[in-house]
Amino acid sequence: MKWSWKIARIAGIDIYLHATFLLLIYIVGISYWSQQGTLGAVISGVAFILALFACVVLHELGHSLTARRYGIQTRNITLLPIGGVAALERMPDNPLQEIRVALAGPAVNFVIALILYLYLSVRGSPIATEGLIAGDSSFVYRLMLLNVLLGGFNLLPAFPMDGGRVLRASLALRMDHALATQKAARVGQLLAVGLGLLGLLYNPFLALIAVFIWFGAAMENSAEQMKSLLAGATVREAMLHEFHTLSPEDTLEKAVALTLAGSQKDFPVGYPNQLTSILHHSDLIQGLKTEGDSARVGALNLVPITTADINEPLERLLERMQTNPAQVLCVKDKGQVVGLLNLENILELIRIHDAIAKHSNVHHRLL
Ligand code: ZN
């Protein structure tokens, strides 16, 4: 995520802090200062927020480490003012695994709350229910209550929150994954509207979370529908079969002529049966500026090719491209480059599959 700083690395996962988080600390500090006017109050207020977010990190680690048991890595964990986000490579396709991964986060908060409860009991501190409202209760007591709240709130069935993921996975046990996601996203957006209204009445923070849930549900739903449109499709179906290549001895002038003559913008470079790098359109333009059109292609600083196997499922390729984006992929069949593929080609295939699916829906309704 942009505007984030790495602050720690736990269990091999980088923890990032988003810049807006500092704003939260600032607001908390200011509000304690205006209420109580002492530096001590400001420090304890900020310390409380930091302790709370440490619990949020543990919550996200709960998700990440459970996902790791199913062979799914976490790219990073980012702390935002509204909570934490663990960027898992993907969600488990197996619904039972997804349920376990989703529940692991809130479970961490309940365990923390239990430990804090035991600590308070051992010390003989009064555990009163009106403490949180009164605002004079102890640090540990408030942290315990907030962990219960955090765990409970995340269990609301508002997809893509944890409870919503449990709902989606439970539905997916009985129906198609894409349909289950669609239903869970609808429930999520309905709850987001409810939360948003409550937020406008009582707490603007809640309204902000509602906005995130609304867009999160929409985004995850469209990604899932896209995945289902690609189900079963391989690289072979989306790739361009007709393409030109360049040899390192070719001039930039030839690359310009090929660019203007057709729709191909990026060219694999190398010798027959041995294409090793790629001339991107942007590199060609840069090369023309600095070297002129009589320069050799081989004289430019080219990037090595990224390859995909012709039989690779597009779903998997898209996941791979998320962690490792490439503008153009060279498609290989038995070691030979037989085609080119870019994101636009995949989107084109999705548009076509979508149109066909809609057409057959119309047919079914008519019959
Ligand atoms: Zn969670």
mmCIF file of C-alpha atoms and ligand atoms in Angstrom:
data_model
loop_
_atom_site.group_PDB
_atom_site.id
_atom_site.type_symbol
_atom_site.label_atom_id
_atom_site.label_comp_id
_atom_site.label_asym_id
_atom_site.label_seq_id
_atom_site.Cartn_x
_atom_site.Cartn_y
_atom_site.Cartn_z
ATOM 1 C CA MET A 1 0.000 0.000 0.000
ATOM 2 C CA LYS A 2 1.207 3.512 -0.783
ATOM 3 C CA TRP A 3 2.043 5.893 2.062
ATOM 4 C CA SER A 4 2.981 3.049 4.394
ATOM 5 C CA TRP A 5 6.126 2.477 6.443
ATOM 6 C CA LYS A 6 7.497 -0.834 7.540
ATOM 7 C CA ILE A 7 7.631 -0.874 11.330
ATOM 8 C CA ALA A 8 8.298 -4.510 12.181
ATOM 9 C CA ARG A 9 8.669 -8.041 10.883
ATOM 10 C CA ILE A 10 6.908 -10.793 12.826
ATOM 11 C CA ALA A 11 6.996 -14.490 11.895
ATOM 12 C CA GLY A 12 8.412 -13.511 8.498
ATOM 13 C CA ILE A 13 5.566 -11.068 7.763
ATOM 14 C CA ASP A 14 6.273 -7.352 7.281
ATOM 15 C CA ILE A 15 4.072 -5.052 9.335
ATOM 16 C CA TYR A 16 3.355 -1.660 7.748
ATOM 17 C CA LEU A 17 1.915 1.474 9.289
ATOM 18 C CA HIS A 18 -0.202 3.678 7.036
ATOM 19 C CA ALA A 19 0.506 7.420 7.180
ATOM 20 C CA THR A 20 -3.094 8.205 8.158
ATOM 21 C CA PHE A 21 -2.497 6.230 11.346
ATOM 22 C CA LEU A 22 -0.381 9.116 12.630
ATOM 23 C CA LEU A 23 -3.432 11.320 12.151
ATOM 24 C CA LEU A 24 -5.373 9.028 14.492
ATOM 25 C CA ILE A 25 -2.658 9.289 17.151
ATOM 26 C CA TYR A 26 -2.690 13.063 16.728
ATOM 27 C CA ILE A 27 -6.496 13.265 17.075
ATOM 28 C CA VAL A 28 -6.463 11.018 20.161
ATOM 29 C CA GLY A 29 -3.659 13.084 21.707
ATOM 30 C CA ILE A 30 -5.455 16.381 21.018
ATOM 31 C CA SER A 31 -8.774 15.127 22.384
ATOM 32 C CA TYR A 32 -7.163 13.939 25.638
ATOM 33 C CA TRP A 33 -5.330 17.258 25.912
ATOM 34 C CA SER A 34 -8.508 19.290 25.466
ATOM 35 C CA GLN A 35 -10.419 17.081 27.937
ATOM 36 C CA GLN A 36 -7.890 16.780 30.725
ATOM 37 C CA GLY A 37 -5.119 19.195 29.865
ATOM 38 C CA THR A 38 -2.257 17.126 31.268
ATOM 39 C CA LEU A 39 0.632 15.501 29.444
ATOM 40 C CA GLY A 40 0.042 12.349 31.500
ATOM 41 C CA ALA A 41 -3.482 12.024 30.102
ATOM 42 C CA VAL A 42 -2.200 12.447 26.544
ATOM 43 C CA ILE A 43 0.509 9.811 27.046
ATOM 44 C CA SER A 44 -1.870 7.287 28.580
ATOM 45 C CA GLY A 45 -4.447 7.937 25.824
ATOM 46 C CA VAL A 46 -1.900 7.410 23.059
ATOM 47 C CA ALA A 47 -0.420 4.374 24.847
ATOM 48 C CA PHE A 48 -3.900 2.878 24.994
ATOM 49 C CA ILE A 49 -4.415 3.305 21.248
ATOM 50 C CA LEU A 50 -1.005 1.712 20.600
ATOM 51 C CA ALA A 51 -1.863 -1.237 22.892
ATOM 52 C CA LEU A 52 -5.190 -1.618 21.090
ATOM 53 C CA PHE A 53 -3.473 -1.700 17.712
ATOM 54 C CA ALA A 54 -0.961 -4.228 18.999
ATOM 55 C CA CYS A 55 -4.033 -6.414 19.617
ATOM 56 C CA VAL A 56 -5.157 -5.658 16.047
ATOM 57 C CA VAL A 57 -1.775 -6.883 14.769
ATOM 58 C CA LEU A 58 -2.193 -10.095 16.783
ATOM 59 C CA HIS A 59 -5.689 -10.471 15.300
ATOM 60 C CA GLU A 60 -4.274 -10.199 11.754
ATOM 61 C CA LEU A 61 -1.449 -12.593 12.628
ATOM 62 C CA GLY A 62 -4.164 -15.024 13.723
ATOM 63 C CA HIS A 63 -5.517 -14.954 10.153
ATOM 64 C CA SER A 64 -2.060 -15.089 8.556
ATOM 65 C CA LEU A 65 -0.640 -17.944 10.586
ATOM 66 C CA THR A 66 -3.789 -20.044 10.139
ATOM 67 C CA ALA A 67 -3.660 -19.402 6.374
ATOM 68 C CA ARG A 68 0.003 -20.445 6.393
ATOM 69 C CA ARG A 69 -1.056 -23.865 7.672
ATOM 70 C CA TYR A 70 -2.912 -24.251 4.367
ATOM 71 C CA GLY A 71 0.107 -23.153 2.339
ATOM 72 C CA ILE A 72 -1.082 -19.560 1.829
ATOM 73 C CA GLN A 73 1.482 -16.818 2.454
ATOM 74 C CA THR A 74 0.766 -13.280 3.630
ATOM 75 C CA ARG A 75 2.345 -10.464 1.624
ATOM 76 C CA ASN A 76 2.129 -7.987 4.527
ATOM 77 C CA ILE A 77 -0.033 -6.604 7.305
ATOM 78 C CA THR A 78 -0.954 -2.908 7.115
ATOM 79 C CA LEU A 79 -2.328 -0.908 10.023
ATOM 80 C CA LEU A 80 -4.918 1.711 9.071
ATOM 81 C CA PRO A 81 -6.829 3.963 11.478
ATOM 82 C CA ILE A 82 -9.916 1.773 10.992
ATOM 83 C CA GLY A 83 -8.066 -1.471 11.748
ATOM 84 C CA GLY A 84 -5.614 -3.885 10.206
ATOM 85 C CA VAL A 85 -5.471 -5.547 6.814
ATOM 86 C CA ALA A 86 -3.604 -8.807 6.235
ATOM 87 C CA ALA A 87 -2.861 -9.118 2.521
ATOM 88 C CA LEU A 88 -3.117 -12.859 2.009
ATOM 89 C CA GLU A 89 -1.967 -14.146 -1.379
ATOM 90 C CA ARG A 90 -5.420 -15.620 -1.779
ATOM 91 C CA MET A 91 -8.265 -17.003 0.284
ATOM 92 C CA PRO A 92 -8.484 -20.792 0.634
ATOM 93 C CA ASP A 93 -10.831 -22.303 -1.957
ATOM 94 C CA ASN A 94 -11.913 -24.925 0.551
ATOM 95 C CA PRO A 95 -14.814 -23.339 2.538
ATOM 96 C CA LEU A 96 -13.934 -25.145 5.776
ATOM 97 C CA GLN A 97 -10.406 -23.765 5.588
ATOM 98 C CA GLU A 98 -11.750 -20.276 4.873
ATOM 99 C CA ILE A 99 -13.983 -20.517 7.958
ATOM 100 C CA ARG A 100 -10.997 -21.444 10.134
ATOM 101 C CA VAL A 101 -8.863 -18.615 8.701
ATOM 102 C CA ALA A 102 -11.695 -16.098 9.244
ATOM 103 C CA LEU A 103 -12.438 -17.222 12.805
ATOM 104 C CA ALA A 104 -8.789 -17.210 13.866
ATOM 105 C CA GLY A 105 -8.672 -13.380 14.025
ATOM 106 C CA PRO A 106 -11.604 -12.796 16.409
ATOM 107 C CA ALA A 107 -10.496 -15.874 18.393
ATOM 108 C CA VAL A 108 -7.200 -14.098 19.138
ATOM 109 C CA ASN A 109 -9.099 -11.107 20.596
ATOM 110 C CA PHE A 110 -11.212 -13.363 22.802
ATOM 111 C CA VAL A 111 -8.084 -15.134 24.057
ATOM 112 C CA ILE A 112 -6.430 -11.765 24.825
ATOM 113 C CA ALA A 113 -9.592 -10.659 26.664
ATOM 114 C CA LEU A 114 -9.592 -13.886 28.671
ATOM 115 C CA ILE A 115 -5.936 -13.461 29.633
ATOM 116 C CA LEU A 116 -6.572 -9.852 30.716
ATOM 117 C CA TYR A 117 -9.644 -11.003 32.665
ATOM 118 C CA LEU A 118 -7.597 -13.620 34.484
ATOM 119 C CA TYR A 119 -4.924 -11.022 35.212
ATOM 120 C CA LEU A 120 -7.527 -8.675 36.725
ATOM 121 C CA SER A 121 -9.090 -11.490 38.777
ATOM 122 C CA VAL A 122 -5.732 -12.569 40.184
ATOM 123 C CA ARG A 123 -4.941 -8.987 41.152
ATOM 124 C CA GLY A 124 -8.376 -8.686 42.732
ATOM 125 C CA SER A 125 -9.259 -5.565 40.695
ATOM 126 C CA PRO A 126 -12.979 -4.797 40.585
ATOM 127 C CA ILE A 127 -14.502 -5.933 37.289
ATOM 128 C CA ALA A 128 -17.474 -3.623 36.958
ATOM 129 C CA THR A 129 -19.665 -3.222 33.904
ATOM 130 C CA GLU A 130 -20.079 0.541 34.133
ATOM 131 C CA GLY A 131 -16.322 1.098 34.024
ATOM 132 C CA LEU A 132 -15.962 1.728 30.303
ATOM 133 C CA ILE A 133 -18.647 4.379 30.262
ATOM 134 C CA ALA A 134 -17.388 6.104 33.385
ATOM 135 C CA GLY A 135 -13.965 6.441 31.771
ATOM 136 C CA ASP A 136 -12.110 6.105 35.084
ATOM 137 C CA SER A 137 -11.510 2.361 34.860
ATOM 138 C CA SER A 138 -8.073 0.871 34.499
ATOM 139 C CA PHE A 139 -6.048 0.580 31.304
ATOM 140 C CA VAL A 140 -6.116 -3.237 31.401
ATOM 141 C CA TYR A 141 -9.852 -3.309 32.043
ATOM 142 C CA ARG A 142 -10.635 -1.070 29.069
ATOM 143 C CA LEU A 143 -8.277 -3.090 26.865
ATOM 144 C CA MET A 144 -10.082 -6.282 27.886
ATOM 145 C CA LEU A 145 -13.506 -4.844 27.027
ATOM 146 C CA LEU A 146 -12.305 -3.473 23.701
ATOM 147 C CA ASN A 147 -10.898 -6.871 22.725
ATOM 148 C CA VAL A 148 -14.299 -8.441 23.383
ATOM 149 C CA LEU A 149 -15.856 -5.666 21.295
ATOM 150 C CA LEU A 150 -13.274 -6.051 18.516
ATOM 151 C CA GLY A 151 -13.776 -9.810 18.302
ATOM 152 C CA GLY A 152 -17.557 -9.434 18.390
ATOM 153 C CA PHE A 153 -17.690 -6.609 15.852
ATOM 154 C CA ASN A 154 -15.560 -8.537 13.361
ATOM 155 C CA LEU A 155 -17.969 -11.449 13.615
ATOM 156 C CA LEU A 156 -20.826 -9.346 12.187
ATOM 157 C CA PRO A 157 -21.789 -11.117 8.959
ATOM 158 C CA ALA A 158 -20.791 -8.071 6.900
ATOM 159 C CA PHE A 159 -18.684 -9.419 4.049
ATOM 160 C CA PRO A 160 -15.725 -8.842 3.629
ATOM 161 C CA MET A 161 -15.389 -8.676 7.430
ATOM 162 C CA ASP A 162 -14.521 -11.933 9.191
ATOM 163 C CA GLY A 163 -18.123 -12.844 10.012
ATOM 164 C CA GLY A 164 -19.068 -12.198 6.388
ATOM 165 C CA ARG A 165 -16.335 -14.580 5.233
ATOM 166 C CA VAL A 166 -17.728 -17.245 7.544
ATOM 167 C CA LEU A 167 -21.159 -16.589 6.000
ATOM 168 C CA ARG A 168 -19.791 -16.803 2.440
ATOM 169 C CA ALA A 169 -17.907 -20.026 3.171
ATOM 170 C CA SER A 170 -20.962 -21.585 4.867
ATOM 171 C CA LEU A 171 -23.054 -20.728 1.801
ATOM 172 C CA ALA A 172 -20.295 -22.068 -0.472
ATOM 173 C CA LEU A 173 -20.630 -25.454 1.224
ATOM 174 C CA ARG A 174 -24.093 -25.657 -0.331
ATOM 175 C CA MET A 175 -23.805 -23.692 -3.580
ATOM 176 C CA ASP A 176 -21.481 -22.366 -6.259
ATOM 177 C CA HIS A 177 -18.652 -20.187 -4.874
ATOM 178 C CA ALA A 178 -19.471 -17.180 -7.060
ATOM 179 C CA LEU A 179 -23.154 -17.282 -6.109
ATOM 180 C CA ALA A 180 -22.262 -17.625 -2.416
ATOM 181 C CA THR A 181 -20.016 -14.555 -2.719
ATOM 182 C CA GLN A 182 -22.770 -12.605 -4.437
ATOM 183 C CA LYS A 183 -25.248 -13.386 -1.638
ATOM 184 C CA ALA A 184 -22.729 -12.654 1.133
ATOM 185 C CA ALA A 185 -21.774 -9.369 -0.559
ATOM 186 C CA ARG A 186 -25.466 -8.367 -0.669
ATOM 187 C CA VAL A 187 -25.883 -9.084 3.050
ATOM 188 C CA GLY A 188 -22.645 -7.154 3.658
ATOM 189 C CA GLN A 189 -23.864 -4.110 1.742
ATOM 190 C CA LEU A 190 -27.223 -4.195 3.532
ATOM 191 C CA LEU A 191 -25.430 -4.222 6.895
ATOM 192 C CA ALA A 192 -23.124 -1.462 5.642
ATOM 193 C CA VAL A 193 -26.166 0.746 5.014
ATOM 194 C CA GLY A 194 -27.419 -0.014 8.543
ATOM 195 C CA LEU A 195 -24.030 0.677 10.085
ATOM 196 C CA GLY A 196 -23.718 3.834 8.004
ATOM 197 C CA LEU A 197 -27.036 5.169 9.339
ATOM 198 C CA LEU A 198 -26.088 4.305 12.922
ATOM 199 C CA GLY A 199 -22.739 5.934 12.293
ATOM 200 C CA LEU A 200 -24.298 9.168 11.045
ATOM 201 C CA LEU A 201 -26.461 9.295 14.178
ATOM 202 C CA TYR A 202 -23.932 8.243 16.806
ATOM 203 C CA ASN A 203 -20.379 7.838 15.605
ATOM 204 C CA PRO A 204 -18.751 9.056 12.358
ATOM 205 C CA PHE A 205 -16.093 6.367 12.786
ATOM 206 C CA LEU A 206 -18.740 3.689 12.265
ATOM 207 C CA ALA A 207 -19.905 5.451 9.093
ATOM 208 C CA LEU A 208 -16.341 5.309 7.769
ATOM 209 C CA ILE A 209 -16.166 1.569 8.436
ATOM 210 C CA ALA A 210 -19.530 1.181 6.668
ATOM 211 C CA VAL A 211 -18.096 2.851 3.562
ATOM 212 C CA PHE A 212 -15.156 0.418 3.604
ATOM 213 C CA ILE A 213 -17.491 -2.567 3.969
ATOM 214 C CA TRP A 214 -19.696 -1.341 1.106
ATOM 215 C CA PHE A 215 -16.823 -0.941 -1.350
ATOM 216 C CA GLY A 216 -14.968 -3.984 -0.047
ATOM 217 C CA ALA A 217 -18.023 -6.161 -0.671
ATOM 218 C CA ALA A 218 -18.486 -4.735 -4.175
ATOM 219 C CA MET A 219 -14.807 -5.203 -5.068
ATOM 220 C CA GLU A 220 -14.497 -8.749 -3.758
ATOM 221 C CA ASN A 221 -17.743 -9.685 -5.445
ATOM 222 C CA SER A 222 -16.655 -8.447 -8.860
ATOM 223 C CA ALA A 223 -13.253 -10.141 -8.487
ATOM 224 C CA GLU A 224 -15.035 -13.389 -7.625
ATOM 225 C CA GLN A 225 -17.448 -13.092 -10.563
ATOM 226 C CA MET A 226 -14.431 -12.458 -12.805
ATOM 227 C CA LYS A 227 -12.755 -15.570 -11.441
ATOM 228 C CA SER A 228 -15.839 -17.651 -12.120
ATOM 229 C CA LEU A 229 -16.027 -16.336 -15.695
ATOM 230 C CA LEU A 230 -12.451 -17.544 -16.151
ATOM 231 C CA ALA A 231 -13.065 -20.919 -14.520
ATOM 232 C CA GLY A 232 -11.511 -23.623 -16.650
ATOM 233 C CA ALA A 233 -9.961 -21.173 -19.141
ATOM 234 C CA THR A 234 -6.245 -21.490 -19.839
ATOM 235 C CA VAL A 235 -3.572 -19.189 -21.199
ATOM 236 C CA ARG A 236 -4.064 -20.822 -24.625
ATOM 237 C CA GLU A 237 -7.511 -19.259 -25.016
ATOM 238 C CA ALA A 238 -6.540 -15.677 -24.223
ATOM 239 C CA MET A 239 -3.099 -15.386 -25.840
ATOM 240 C CA LEU A 240 -2.205 -13.694 -29.110
ATOM 241 C CA HIS A 241 -0.989 -16.243 -31.629
ATOM 242 C CA GLU A 242 0.221 -13.771 -34.218
ATOM 243 C CA PHE A 243 3.100 -11.605 -33.151
ATOM 244 C CA HIS A 244 6.407 -10.210 -34.362
ATOM 245 C CA THR A 245 9.789 -10.652 -32.751
ATOM 246 C CA LEU A 246 12.992 -8.640 -33.113
ATOM 247 C CA SER A 247 16.609 -9.688 -33.147
ATOM 248 C CA PRO A 248 19.201 -7.693 -31.154
ATOM 249 C CA GLU A 249 20.697 -6.530 -34.495
ATOM 250 C CA ASP A 250 17.453 -4.975 -35.705
ATOM 251 C CA THR A 251 17.256 -1.193 -35.633
ATOM 252 C CA LEU A 252 14.772 0.809 -33.639
ATOM 253 C CA GLU A 253 13.462 1.976 -37.015
ATOM 254 C CA LYS A 254 12.211 -1.553 -37.675
ATOM 255 C CA ALA A 255 10.529 -1.648 -34.255
ATOM 256 C CA VAL A 256 8.828 1.654 -35.074
ATOM 257 C CA ALA A 257 7.612 0.307 -38.430
ATOM 258 C CA LEU A 258 6.169 -2.826 -36.773
ATOM 259 C CA THR A 259 4.505 -0.743 -34.031
ATOM 260 C CA LEU A 260 2.816 1.524 -36.557
ATOM 261 C CA ALA A 261 1.823 -1.329 -38.879
ATOM 262 C CA GLY A 262 -0.122 -3.407 -36.344
ATOM 263 C CA SER A 263 -1.589 -3.473 -32.855
ATOM 264 C CA GLN A 264 1.427 -5.076 -31.180
ATOM 265 C CA LYS A 265 3.218 -2.665 -28.839
ATOM 266 C CA ASP A 266 5.759 -4.893 -27.053
ATOM 267 C CA PHE A 267 8.195 -7.174 -28.877
ATOM 268 C CA PRO A 268 10.106 -10.226 -27.677
ATOM 269 C CA VAL A 269 13.791 -9.852 -28.533
ATOM 270 C CA GLY A 270 16.306 -12.620 -29.281
ATOM 271 C CA TYR A 271 17.172 -15.220 -31.872
ATOM 272 C CA PRO A 272 14.791 -17.819 -33.309
ATOM 273 C CA ASN A 273 13.872 -20.330 -30.554
ATOM 274 C CA GLN A 274 15.775 -18.239 -28.054
ATOM 275 C CA LEU A 275 13.864 -15.132 -27.087
ATOM 276 C CA THR A 276 15.372 -13.723 -23.924
ATOM 277 C CA SER A 277 14.132 -10.179 -23.393
ATOM 278 C CA ILE A 278 11.291 -7.875 -24.241
ATOM 279 C CA LEU A 279 11.202 -4.421 -25.849
ATOM 280 C CA HIS A 280 8.409 -2.511 -24.119
ATOM 281 C CA HIS A 281 6.749 0.360 -25.932
ATOM 282 C CA SER A 282 7.939 2.806 -23.264
ATOM 283 C CA ASP A 283 11.546 1.578 -23.665
ATOM 284 C CA LEU A 284 11.295 2.020 -27.434
ATOM 285 C CA ILE A 285 10.128 5.626 -27.024
ATOM 286 C CA GLN A 286 12.899 6.288 -24.493
ATOM 287 C CA GLY A 287 15.451 4.631 -26.796
ATOM 288 C CA LEU A 288 14.355 6.782 -29.736
ATOM 289 C CA LYS A 289 14.875 9.891 -27.613
ATOM 290 C CA THR A 290 18.334 9.003 -26.337
ATOM 291 C CA GLU A 291 19.816 6.796 -29.095
ATOM 292 C CA GLY A 292 17.912 7.710 -32.283
ATOM 293 C CA ASP A 293 16.143 5.382 -34.706
ATOM 294 C CA SER A 294 19.305 3.892 -36.214
ATOM 295 C CA ALA A 295 20.378 2.345 -32.904
ATOM 296 C CA ARG A 296 20.279 -1.451 -32.476
ATOM 297 C CA VAL A 297 17.579 -3.011 -30.338
ATOM 298 C CA GLY A 298 20.300 -4.951 -28.500
ATOM 299 C CA ALA A 299 21.927 -1.693 -27.392
ATOM 300 C CA LEU A 300 18.958 -0.797 -25.202
ATOM 301 C CA ASN A 301 18.484 -1.833 -21.607
ATOM 302 C CA LEU A 302 15.808 -4.511 -22.016
ATOM 303 C CA VAL A 303 13.907 -6.438 -19.362
ATOM 304 C CA PRO A 304 14.122 -10.250 -19.388
ATOM 305 C CA ILE A 305 10.943 -12.018 -20.529
ATOM 306 C CA THR A 306 8.371 -13.322 -18.066
ATOM 307 C CA THR A 307 6.868 -16.595 -19.177
ATOM 308 C CA ALA A 308 3.630 -18.482 -18.734
ATOM 309 C CA ASP A 309 2.878 -22.047 -19.716
ATOM 310 C CA ILE A 310 0.268 -22.444 -22.439
ATOM 311 C CA ASN A 311 -1.759 -24.812 -20.232
ATOM 312 C CA GLU A 312 -1.653 -22.644 -17.106
ATOM 313 C CA PRO A 313 -5.167 -21.822 -15.797
ATOM 314 C CA LEU A 314 -5.869 -18.082 -16.191
ATOM 315 C CA GLU A 315 -7.222 -17.915 -12.635
ATOM 316 C CA ARG A 316 -3.824 -18.982 -11.303
ATOM 317 C CA LEU A 317 -1.998 -16.685 -13.689
ATOM 318 C CA LEU A 318 -4.008 -13.680 -12.428
ATOM 319 C CA GLU A 319 -3.103 -14.551 -8.834
ATOM 320 C CA ARG A 320 0.519 -14.843 -9.869
ATOM 321 C CA MET A 321 0.409 -11.480 -11.679
ATOM 322 C CA GLN A 322 -0.897 -9.801 -8.519
ATOM 323 C CA THR A 323 2.297 -10.580 -6.643
ATOM 324 C CA ASN A 324 4.521 -10.281 -9.687
ATOM 325 C CA PRO A 325 3.084 -7.912 -12.264
ATOM 326 C CA ALA A 326 4.405 -8.039 -15.822
ATOM 327 C CA GLN A 327 3.169 -5.956 -18.741
ATOM 328 C CA VAL A 328 3.523 -8.780 -21.231
ATOM 329 C CA LEU A 329 4.009 -12.506 -20.797
ATOM 330 C CA CYS A 330 5.634 -14.788 -23.341
ATOM 331 C CA VAL A 331 3.601 -17.967 -23.603
ATOM 332 C CA LYS A 332 5.681 -21.110 -23.855
ATOM 333 C CA ASP A 333 4.757 -24.480 -25.251
ATOM 334 C CA LYS A 334 7.421 -27.181 -24.954
ATOM 335 C CA GLY A 335 10.107 -24.561 -24.393
ATOM 336 C CA GLN A 336 9.171 -22.452 -27.422
ATOM 337 C CA VAL A 337 7.540 -19.024 -27.257
ATOM 338 C CA VAL A 338 4.284 -19.500 -29.163
ATOM 339 C CA GLY A 339 2.261 -16.476 -28.108
ATOM 340 C CA LEU A 340 2.008 -13.232 -26.145
ATOM 341 C CA LEU A 341 -0.389 -12.356 -23.374
ATOM 342 C CA ASN A 342 -1.201 -9.169 -21.502
ATOM 343 C CA LEU A 343 -3.868 -8.115 -19.037
ATOM 344 C CA GLU A 344 -5.950 -6.567 -21.813
ATOM 345 C CA ASN A 345 -6.151 -9.971 -23.572
ATOM 346 C CA ILE A 346 -7.446 -11.573 -20.369
ATOM 347 C CA LEU A 347 -10.008 -8.794 -19.856
ATOM 348 C CA GLU A 348 -11.136 -9.276 -23.447
ATOM 349 C CA LEU A 349 -11.749 -12.970 -22.802
ATOM 350 C CA ILE A 350 -13.690 -12.085 -19.626
ATOM 351 C CA ARG A 351 -15.880 -9.623 -21.551
ATOM 352 C CA ILE A 352 -16.614 -12.301 -24.149
ATOM 353 C CA HIS A 353 -17.383 -15.001 -21.563
ATOM 354 C CA ASP A 354 -19.581 -12.500 -19.695
ATOM 355 C CA ALA A 355 -21.549 -11.657 -22.850
ATOM 356 C CA ILE A 356 -22.024 -15.342 -23.658
ATOM 357 C CA ALA A 357 -23.123 -16.101 -20.068
ATOM 358 C CA LYS A 358 -25.641 -13.227 -20.157
ATOM 359 C CA HIS A 359 -26.973 -14.413 -23.518
ATOM 360 C CA SER A 360 -27.524 -17.952 -22.228
ATOM 361 C CA ASN A 361 -29.259 -16.500 -19.117
ATOM 362 C CA VAL A 362 -31.691 -14.681 -21.408
ATOM 363 C CA HIS A 363 -32.284 -17.962 -23.240
ATOM 364 C CA HIS A 364 -32.974 -19.844 -20.025
ATOM 365 C CA ARG A 365 -35.484 -17.251 -18.927
ATOM 366 C CA LEU A 366 -37.285 -17.425 -22.258
ATOM 367 C CA LEU A 367 -37.489 -21.224 -22.230
HETATM 368 ZN ZN ZN B 1 -10.133 -10.234 10.978
#
